[in-house]
Amino acid sequence: DAMIVCTRSVGEGRMAVEEVVAASASDVEHLQRRLQPAPLPMGTMRARGRPFTLALVGPTGAGKTTTVAKLAAHPQAFGGMRVGLLTLDTYRVGAVEQLGTFAEIVGLPLEVVYSPREVAEARKRLASCEVILVDTPGRSLRLAPGEVEWGGALAELAPDEVHLVLPAATAPADLGDLQRRFRLTGVNRVTLTKLDETRFAGNLVNVPLKIGKPLAFLSDGTSVPGSLVPADARRVAEALLP
């Protein structure tokens, strides 16, 4: 009537016992469906007659700008495709310069958008790209769910994918607030960053379950284009069960 999820030894010597965690078969199947990473729609990027547009949103310091650079250059993401960059992050000091430096080094076009009315022209200038990666400002947990100054510009862009970027060490108690605050941006996937900065692997399970969206990518460092891998089932399992 139940399936074993995992086992572990508890205690030492004569006090040692085997702890078994079990659940019903239907519960295990439900968990597997919730955790299974969904593939990016690579084959249908230009089906709508425009570049595939992916926006990254998340709290301040999550690593969104670095992740944009990794996605643009990594062969397991969009490396090798015609990638354009667009930033809405005109609030953080040095944000445009940081992304601009990367764009100049690798030879990618970059558009800076300050308001929704500038989106159409920016898209025209990036029309020859296959992929547009969108960077957004960080957002404090203290802001109310509707307080997104750049929300109008993001809505005008109508991205095909919106990835919520979170550090792997995000407090589980904050996940509910994060889900509510970024819900209106249309989040449909999650990317976890800074896995190298914590020993806690539980968010590989906690985040997709609490946010209600599948994992897309995992990042464990700052090197570009390295330290980024698709969040497939094998990598998630290896991280959870070292």
PDB file of C-alpha atoms in Angstrom:
ATOM      1  CA  ASP A   1       0.000   0.000   0.000  1.00  0.00           C
ATOM      2  CA  ALA A   2       3.030   2.281   0.230  1.00  0.00           C
ATOM      3  CA  MET A   3       6.315   2.995  -1.509  1.00  0.00           C
ATOM      4  CA  ILE A   4       9.642   3.620   0.246  1.00  0.00           C
ATOM      5  CA  VAL A   5      10.834   7.150  -0.513  1.00  0.00           C
ATOM      6  CA  CYS A   6      14.187   6.949   1.289  1.00  0.00           C
ATOM      7  CA  THR A   7      15.978   5.201   4.142  1.00  0.00           C
ATOM      8  CA  ARG A   8      18.766   6.201   6.506  1.00  0.00           C
ATOM      9  CA  SER A   9      20.598   4.862   9.547  1.00  0.00           C
ATOM     10  CA  VAL A  10      19.826   6.626  12.827  1.00  0.00           C
ATOM     11  CA  GLY A  11      21.967   6.267  15.946  1.00  0.00           C
ATOM     12  CA  GLU A  12      25.066   4.180  16.633  1.00  0.00           C
ATOM     13  CA  GLY A  13      25.949   0.773  18.038  1.00  0.00           C
ATOM     14  CA  ARG A  14      23.095  -1.086  19.722  1.00  0.00           C
ATOM     15  CA  MET A  15      20.906   1.977  19.382  1.00  0.00           C
ATOM     16  CA  ALA A  16      21.240   2.068  15.583  1.00  0.00           C
ATOM     17  CA  VAL A  17      17.992   1.674  13.678  1.00  0.00           C
ATOM     18  CA  GLU A  18      16.931   2.057  10.090  1.00  0.00           C
ATOM     19  CA  GLU A  19      14.533   4.940   9.503  1.00  0.00           C
ATOM     20  CA  VAL A  20      12.209   4.418   6.546  1.00  0.00           C
ATOM     21  CA  VAL A  21      10.198   7.227   4.948  1.00  0.00           C
ATOM     22  CA  ALA A  22       7.262   5.889   2.950  1.00  0.00           C
ATOM     23  CA  ALA A  23       4.246   7.263   1.149  1.00  0.00           C
ATOM     24  CA  SER A  24       1.378   5.964  -0.901  1.00  0.00           C
ATOM     25  CA  ALA A  25       2.100   5.218  -4.548  1.00  0.00           C
ATOM     26  CA  SER A  26      -0.250   7.991  -5.671  1.00  0.00           C
ATOM     27  CA  ASP A  27       1.493  10.534  -3.416  1.00  0.00           C
ATOM     28  CA  VAL A  28       4.901   9.522  -4.776  1.00  0.00           C
ATOM     29  CA  GLU A  29       3.675   9.900  -8.373  1.00  0.00           C
ATOM     30  CA  HIS A  30       2.229  13.315  -7.529  1.00  0.00           C
ATOM     31  CA  LEU A  31       5.551  14.407  -6.006  1.00  0.00           C
ATOM     32  CA  GLN A  32       7.469  13.180  -9.051  1.00  0.00           C
ATOM     33  CA  ARG A  33       5.217  15.169 -11.390  1.00  0.00           C
ATOM     34  CA  ARG A  34       5.683  18.331  -9.305  1.00  0.00           C
ATOM     35  CA  LEU A  35       9.460  17.995  -9.219  1.00  0.00           C
ATOM     36  CA  GLN A  36      10.074  16.862 -12.790  1.00  0.00           C
ATOM     37  CA  PRO A  37      11.772  19.713 -14.678  1.00  0.00           C
ATOM     38  CA  ALA A  38       9.905  20.804 -17.789  1.00  0.00           C
ATOM     39  CA  PRO A  39      11.947  21.240 -20.988  1.00  0.00           C
ATOM     40  CA  LEU A  40      12.271  24.655 -22.548  1.00  0.00           C
ATOM     41  CA  PRO A  41      10.279  24.939 -25.806  1.00  0.00           C
ATOM     42  CA  MET A  42      13.383  25.063 -28.015  1.00  0.00           C
ATOM     43  CA  GLY A  43      11.623  23.750 -31.123  1.00  0.00           C
ATOM     44  CA  THR A  44       8.857  26.358 -31.084  1.00  0.00           C
ATOM     45  CA  MET A  45      10.786  29.522 -30.263  1.00  0.00           C
ATOM     46  CA  ARG A  46       9.860  31.439 -33.381  1.00  0.00           C
ATOM     47  CA  ALA A  47       6.416  29.924 -33.852  1.00  0.00           C
ATOM     48  CA  ARG A  48       4.883  33.284 -32.934  1.00  0.00           C
ATOM     49  CA  GLY A  49       6.929  35.114 -35.563  1.00  0.00           C
ATOM     50  CA  ARG A  50       9.247  36.846 -33.114  1.00  0.00           C
ATOM     51  CA  PRO A  51      12.261  35.966 -30.982  1.00  0.00           C
ATOM     52  CA  PHE A  52      11.742  33.642 -28.033  1.00  0.00           C
ATOM     53  CA  THR A  53      11.729  35.976 -25.024  1.00  0.00           C
ATOM     54  CA  LEU A  54      12.817  34.848 -21.552  1.00  0.00           C
ATOM     55  CA  ALA A  55      12.672  37.207 -18.574  1.00  0.00           C
ATOM     56  CA  LEU A  56      14.408  36.693 -15.236  1.00  0.00           C
ATOM     57  CA  VAL A  57      12.774  38.079 -12.090  1.00  0.00           C
ATOM     58  CA  GLY A  58      13.667  37.686  -8.436  1.00  0.00           C
ATOM     59  CA  PRO A  59      14.770  39.337  -5.214  1.00  0.00           C
ATOM     60  CA  THR A  60      17.764  41.623  -4.939  1.00  0.00           C
ATOM     61  CA  GLY A  61      21.078  39.756  -4.969  1.00  0.00           C
ATOM     62  CA  ALA A  62      19.692  36.532  -6.436  1.00  0.00           C
ATOM     63  CA  GLY A  63      22.131  36.616  -9.356  1.00  0.00           C
ATOM     64  CA  LYS A  64      19.792  37.546 -12.211  1.00  0.00           C
ATOM     65  CA  THR A  65      22.291  39.581 -14.238  1.00  0.00           C
ATOM     66  CA  THR A  66      24.976  36.909 -13.940  1.00  0.00           C
ATOM     67  CA  THR A  67      22.435  34.264 -14.918  1.00  0.00           C
ATOM     68  CA  VAL A  68      21.476  36.281 -18.018  1.00  0.00           C
ATOM     69  CA  ALA A  69      25.133  36.237 -19.069  1.00  0.00           C
ATOM     70  CA  LYS A  70      25.407  32.493 -18.439  1.00  0.00           C
ATOM     71  CA  LEU A  71      22.247  31.698 -20.405  1.00  0.00           C
ATOM     72  CA  ALA A  72      23.435  33.803 -23.329  1.00  0.00           C
ATOM     73  CA  ALA A  73      26.768  32.019 -23.624  1.00  0.00           C
ATOM     74  CA  HIS A  74      26.246  28.490 -22.320  1.00  0.00           C
ATOM     75  CA  PRO A  75      25.950  25.731 -24.976  1.00  0.00           C
ATOM     76  CA  GLN A  76      23.343  23.878 -22.878  1.00  0.00           C
ATOM     77  CA  ALA A  77      21.150  26.971 -22.817  1.00  0.00           C
ATOM     78  CA  PHE A  78      21.208  29.451 -25.712  1.00  0.00           C
ATOM     79  CA  GLY A  79      24.884  29.532 -26.642  1.00  0.00           C
ATOM     80  CA  GLY A  80      25.315  29.329 -30.418  1.00  0.00           C
ATOM     81  CA  MET A  81      22.001  31.087 -31.093  1.00  0.00           C
ATOM     82  CA  ARG A  82      21.530  34.726 -32.050  1.00  0.00           C
ATOM     83  CA  VAL A  83      20.913  36.201 -28.597  1.00  0.00           C
ATOM     84  CA  GLY A  84      19.910  39.749 -27.760  1.00  0.00           C
ATOM     85  CA  LEU A  85      19.882  41.287 -24.288  1.00  0.00           C
ATOM     86  CA  LEU A  86      17.324  43.698 -22.885  1.00  0.00           C
ATOM     87  CA  THR A  87      17.392  45.198 -19.425  1.00  0.00           C
ATOM     88  CA  LEU A  88      14.683  46.854 -17.372  1.00  0.00           C
ATOM     89  CA  ASP A  89      17.087  47.232 -14.448  1.00  0.00           C
ATOM     90  CA  THR A  90      17.631  50.973 -14.598  1.00  0.00           C
ATOM     91  CA  TYR A  91      17.241  51.348 -10.823  1.00  0.00           C
ATOM     92  CA  ARG A  92      20.318  49.599  -9.388  1.00  0.00           C
ATOM     93  CA  VAL A  93      23.545  51.593  -9.596  1.00  0.00           C
ATOM     94  CA  GLY A  94      25.886  50.007 -12.134  1.00  0.00           C
ATOM     95  CA  ALA A  95      23.371  47.430 -13.379  1.00  0.00           C
ATOM     96  CA  VAL A  96      23.291  48.655 -16.988  1.00  0.00           C
ATOM     97  CA  GLU A  97      27.071  49.003 -17.053  1.00  0.00           C
ATOM     98  CA  GLN A  98      27.537  45.441 -15.744  1.00  0.00           C
ATOM     99  CA  LEU A  99      25.370  43.894 -18.450  1.00  0.00           C
ATOM    100  CA  GLY A 100      26.740  46.305 -21.054  1.00  0.00           C
ATOM    101  CA  THR A 101      30.295  45.206 -20.358  1.00  0.00           C
ATOM    102  CA  PHE A 102      29.363  41.557 -20.887  1.00  0.00           C
ATOM    103  CA  ALA A 103      27.427  42.382 -24.071  1.00  0.00           C
ATOM    104  CA  GLU A 104      30.406  44.276 -25.472  1.00  0.00           C
ATOM    105  CA  ILE A 105      32.879  41.489 -24.644  1.00  0.00           C
ATOM    106  CA  VAL A 106      30.855  38.743 -26.354  1.00  0.00           C
ATOM    107  CA  GLY A 107      29.425  40.939 -29.108  1.00  0.00           C
ATOM    108  CA  LEU A 108      25.729  40.799 -28.234  1.00  0.00           C
ATOM    109  CA  PRO A 109      23.234  43.612 -28.842  1.00  0.00           C
ATOM    110  CA  LEU A 110      21.826  45.251 -25.712  1.00  0.00           C
ATOM    111  CA  GLU A 111      18.721  47.386 -25.349  1.00  0.00           C
ATOM    112  CA  VAL A 112      17.916  49.444 -22.253  1.00  0.00           C
ATOM    113  CA  VAL A 113      14.211  50.085 -21.655  1.00  0.00           C
ATOM    114  CA  TYR A 114      13.028  52.736 -19.207  1.00  0.00           C
ATOM    115  CA  SER A 115       9.272  52.659 -19.866  1.00  0.00           C
ATOM    116  CA  PRO A 116       6.601  50.563 -21.614  1.00  0.00           C
ATOM    117  CA  ARG A 117       6.471  52.954 -24.590  1.00  0.00           C
ATOM    118  CA  GLU A 118      10.099  52.108 -25.450  1.00  0.00           C
ATOM    119  CA  VAL A 119       9.472  48.357 -25.730  1.00  0.00           C
ATOM    120  CA  ALA A 120       8.235  48.278 -29.335  1.00  0.00           C
ATOM    121  CA  GLU A 121      11.299  50.060 -30.745  1.00  0.00           C
ATOM    122  CA  ALA A 122      13.658  47.930 -28.668  1.00  0.00           C
ATOM    123  CA  ARG A 123      12.019  44.782 -30.031  1.00  0.00           C
ATOM    124  CA  LYS A 124      12.412  46.046 -33.576  1.00  0.00           C
ATOM    125  CA  ARG A 125      16.130  46.548 -33.044  1.00  0.00           C
ATOM    126  CA  LEU A 126      16.405  42.982 -31.733  1.00  0.00           C
ATOM    127  CA  ALA A 127      14.158  41.440 -34.398  1.00  0.00           C
ATOM    128  CA  SER A 128      17.018  39.516 -36.032  1.00  0.00           C
ATOM    129  CA  CYS A 129      17.722  37.628 -32.793  1.00  0.00           C
ATOM    130  CA  GLU A 130      16.452  34.122 -32.092  1.00  0.00           C
ATOM    131  CA  VAL A 131      16.344  34.720 -28.334  1.00  0.00           C
ATOM    132  CA  ILE A 132      15.900  37.820 -26.177  1.00  0.00           C
ATOM    133  CA  LEU A 133      17.001  37.561 -22.540  1.00  0.00           C
ATOM    134  CA  VAL A 134      15.450  40.143 -20.225  1.00  0.00           C
ATOM    135  CA  ASP A 135      17.051  41.321 -16.982  1.00  0.00           C
ATOM    136  CA  THR A 136      14.849  42.986 -14.353  1.00  0.00           C
ATOM    137  CA  PRO A 137      15.464  44.894 -11.108  1.00  0.00           C
ATOM    138  CA  GLY A 138      15.620  43.083  -7.798  1.00  0.00           C
ATOM    139  CA  ARG A 139      12.556  43.308  -5.642  1.00  0.00           C
ATOM    140  CA  SER A 140      12.348  43.598  -1.861  1.00  0.00           C
ATOM    141  CA  LEU A 141      10.120  41.264   0.127  1.00  0.00           C
ATOM    142  CA  ARG A 142       8.833  44.340   1.948  1.00  0.00           C
ATOM    143  CA  LEU A 143       7.038  45.610  -1.143  1.00  0.00           C
ATOM    144  CA  ALA A 144       3.388  44.741  -1.616  1.00  0.00           C
ATOM    145  CA  PRO A 145       2.648  42.168  -4.364  1.00  0.00           C
ATOM    146  CA  GLY A 146       1.475  44.814  -6.865  1.00  0.00           C
ATOM    147  CA  GLU A 147       4.381  47.225  -6.386  1.00  0.00           C
ATOM    148  CA  VAL A 148       6.488  46.520  -9.491  1.00  0.00           C
ATOM    149  CA  GLU A 149       7.597  49.763 -11.132  1.00  0.00           C
ATOM    150  CA  TRP A 150       8.772  47.919 -14.240  1.00  0.00           C
ATOM    151  CA  GLY A 151       5.699  45.680 -14.462  1.00  0.00           C
ATOM    152  CA  GLY A 152       4.208  47.636 -17.349  1.00  0.00           C
ATOM    153  CA  ALA A 153       7.320  47.242 -19.488  1.00  0.00           C
ATOM    154  CA  LEU A 154       7.496  43.519 -18.710  1.00  0.00           C
ATOM    155  CA  ALA A 155       3.833  43.086 -19.641  1.00  0.00           C
ATOM    156  CA  GLU A 156       4.443  44.940 -22.920  1.00  0.00           C
ATOM    157  CA  LEU A 157       7.300  42.529 -23.699  1.00  0.00           C
ATOM    158  CA  ALA A 158       4.917  39.576 -23.191  1.00  0.00           C
ATOM    159  CA  PRO A 159       7.762  37.088 -22.509  1.00  0.00           C
ATOM    160  CA  ASP A 160       7.340  33.451 -23.500  1.00  0.00           C
ATOM    161  CA  GLU A 161       8.995  32.365 -20.252  1.00  0.00           C
ATOM    162  CA  VAL A 162       9.445  34.092 -16.890  1.00  0.00           C
ATOM    163  CA  HIS A 163      11.989  32.466 -14.578  1.00  0.00           C
ATOM    164  CA  LEU A 164      12.031  33.260 -10.873  1.00  0.00           C
ATOM    165  CA  VAL A 165      15.711  33.326  -9.860  1.00  0.00           C
ATOM    166  CA  LEU A 166      16.354  32.401  -6.226  1.00  0.00           C
ATOM    167  CA  PRO A 167      19.501  31.678  -4.202  1.00  0.00           C
ATOM    168  CA  ALA A 168      19.639  28.053  -3.071  1.00  0.00           C
ATOM    169  CA  ALA A 169      19.894  29.225   0.533  1.00  0.00           C
ATOM    170  CA  THR A 170      16.573  31.107   0.436  1.00  0.00           C
ATOM    171  CA  ALA A 171      14.769  30.629   3.739  1.00  0.00           C
ATOM    172  CA  PRO A 172      11.874  28.172   3.285  1.00  0.00           C
ATOM    173  CA  ALA A 173       9.739  30.529   5.388  1.00  0.00           C
ATOM    174  CA  ASP A 174      10.133  33.220   2.686  1.00  0.00           C
ATOM    175  CA  LEU A 175       8.990  31.067  -0.236  1.00  0.00           C
ATOM    176  CA  GLY A 176       5.314  31.822   0.260  1.00  0.00           C
ATOM    177  CA  ASP A 177       5.970  35.574   0.194  1.00  0.00           C
ATOM    178  CA  LEU A 178       8.147  35.205  -2.909  1.00  0.00           C
ATOM    179  CA  GLN A 179       5.435  33.241  -4.694  1.00  0.00           C
ATOM    180  CA  ARG A 180       2.863  35.971  -3.968  1.00  0.00           C
ATOM    181  CA  ARG A 181       5.123  38.881  -4.834  1.00  0.00           C
ATOM    182  CA  PHE A 182       6.173  37.570  -8.222  1.00  0.00           C
ATOM    183  CA  ARG A 183       2.915  35.877  -9.204  1.00  0.00           C
ATOM    184  CA  LEU A 184       1.747  38.860 -11.267  1.00  0.00           C
ATOM    185  CA  THR A 185       4.895  38.739 -13.408  1.00  0.00           C
ATOM    186  CA  GLY A 186       3.747  35.411 -14.886  1.00  0.00           C
ATOM    187  CA  VAL A 187       6.438  33.160 -13.378  1.00  0.00           C
ATOM    188  CA  ASN A 188       6.367  29.682 -14.921  1.00  0.00           C
ATOM    189  CA  ARG A 189       9.816  28.275 -14.028  1.00  0.00           C
ATOM    190  CA  VAL A 190      12.434  28.587 -11.297  1.00  0.00           C
ATOM    191  CA  THR A 191      16.223  28.811 -11.521  1.00  0.00           C
ATOM    192  CA  LEU A 192      18.283  28.204  -8.379  1.00  0.00           C
ATOM    193  CA  THR A 193      21.611  30.005  -8.013  1.00  0.00           C
ATOM    194  CA  LYS A 194      24.527  29.973  -5.567  1.00  0.00           C
ATOM    195  CA  LEU A 195      24.320  26.266  -4.803  1.00  0.00           C
ATOM    196  CA  ASP A 196      28.012  26.483  -3.886  1.00  0.00           C
ATOM    197  CA  GLU A 197      27.204  28.873  -1.030  1.00  0.00           C
ATOM    198  CA  THR A 198      25.109  26.463   1.044  1.00  0.00           C
ATOM    199  CA  ARG A 199      25.072  22.833   2.173  1.00  0.00           C
ATOM    200  CA  PHE A 200      21.274  22.878   2.268  1.00  0.00           C
ATOM    201  CA  ALA A 201      19.890  21.009  -0.742  1.00  0.00           C
ATOM    202  CA  GLY A 202      16.318  20.906   0.492  1.00  0.00           C
ATOM    203  CA  ASN A 203      15.235  23.846  -1.672  1.00  0.00           C
ATOM    204  CA  LEU A 204      15.621  21.633  -4.747  1.00  0.00           C
ATOM    205  CA  VAL A 205      12.374  20.128  -3.450  1.00  0.00           C
ATOM    206  CA  ASN A 206      10.950  22.988  -1.369  1.00  0.00           C
ATOM    207  CA  VAL A 207      11.083  25.614  -4.114  1.00  0.00           C
ATOM    208  CA  PRO A 208       9.203  23.840  -6.938  1.00  0.00           C
ATOM    209  CA  LEU A 209       6.624  22.554  -4.446  1.00  0.00           C
ATOM    210  CA  LYS A 210       6.045  25.903  -2.712  1.00  0.00           C
ATOM    211  CA  ILE A 211       6.276  28.100  -5.821  1.00  0.00           C
ATOM    212  CA  GLY A 212       4.318  25.543  -7.829  1.00  0.00           C
ATOM    213  CA  LYS A 213       6.609  25.753 -10.881  1.00  0.00           C
ATOM    214  CA  PRO A 214       9.306  23.375 -12.193  1.00  0.00           C
ATOM    215  CA  LEU A 215      13.033  23.958 -11.964  1.00  0.00           C
ATOM    216  CA  ALA A 216      14.764  25.137 -15.149  1.00  0.00           C
ATOM    217  CA  PHE A 217      18.466  25.661 -14.389  1.00  0.00           C
ATOM    218  CA  LEU A 218      20.903  25.243 -11.496  1.00  0.00           C
ATOM    219  CA  SER A 219      23.901  27.495 -10.948  1.00  0.00           C
ATOM    220  CA  ASP A 220      26.748  26.935  -8.493  1.00  0.00           C
ATOM    221  CA  GLY A 221      29.246  29.700  -9.171  1.00  0.00           C
ATOM    222  CA  THR A 222      29.943  32.994 -10.917  1.00  0.00           C
ATOM    223  CA  SER A 223      31.994  31.877 -13.912  1.00  0.00           C
ATOM    224  CA  VAL A 224      30.543  32.655 -17.342  1.00  0.00           C
ATOM    225  CA  PRO A 225      29.460  30.615 -19.228  1.00  0.00           C
ATOM    226  CA  GLY A 226      30.223  27.777 -16.774  1.00  0.00           C
ATOM    227  CA  SER A 227      28.529  26.938 -13.483  1.00  0.00           C
ATOM    228  CA  LEU A 228      25.136  26.510 -15.123  1.00  0.00           C
ATOM    229  CA  VAL A 229      23.333  23.244 -15.913  1.00  0.00           C
ATOM    230  CA  PRO A 230      19.773  22.280 -16.835  1.00  0.00           C
ATOM    231  CA  ALA A 231      17.901  21.046 -13.761  1.00  0.00           C
ATOM    232  CA  ASP A 232      17.251  17.524 -15.033  1.00  0.00           C
ATOM    233  CA  ALA A 233      16.086  14.742 -12.726  1.00  0.00           C
ATOM    234  CA  ARG A 234      19.525  13.113 -12.457  1.00  0.00           C
ATOM    235  CA  ARG A 235      21.259  16.298 -11.302  1.00  0.00           C
ATOM    236  CA  VAL A 236      18.528  17.051  -8.785  1.00  0.00           C
ATOM    237  CA  ALA A 237      18.763  13.511  -7.382  1.00  0.00           C
ATOM    238  CA  GLU A 238      22.570  13.689  -7.148  1.00  0.00           C
ATOM    239  CA  ALA A 239      22.372  16.966  -5.243  1.00  0.00           C
ATOM    240  CA  LEU A 240      19.800  15.574  -2.820  1.00  0.00           C
ATOM    241  CA  LEU A 241      21.528  12.225  -2.299  1.00  0.00           C
ATOM    242  CA  PRO A 242      25.298  12.860  -2.446  1.00  0.00           C
TER     243      PRO A 242
END
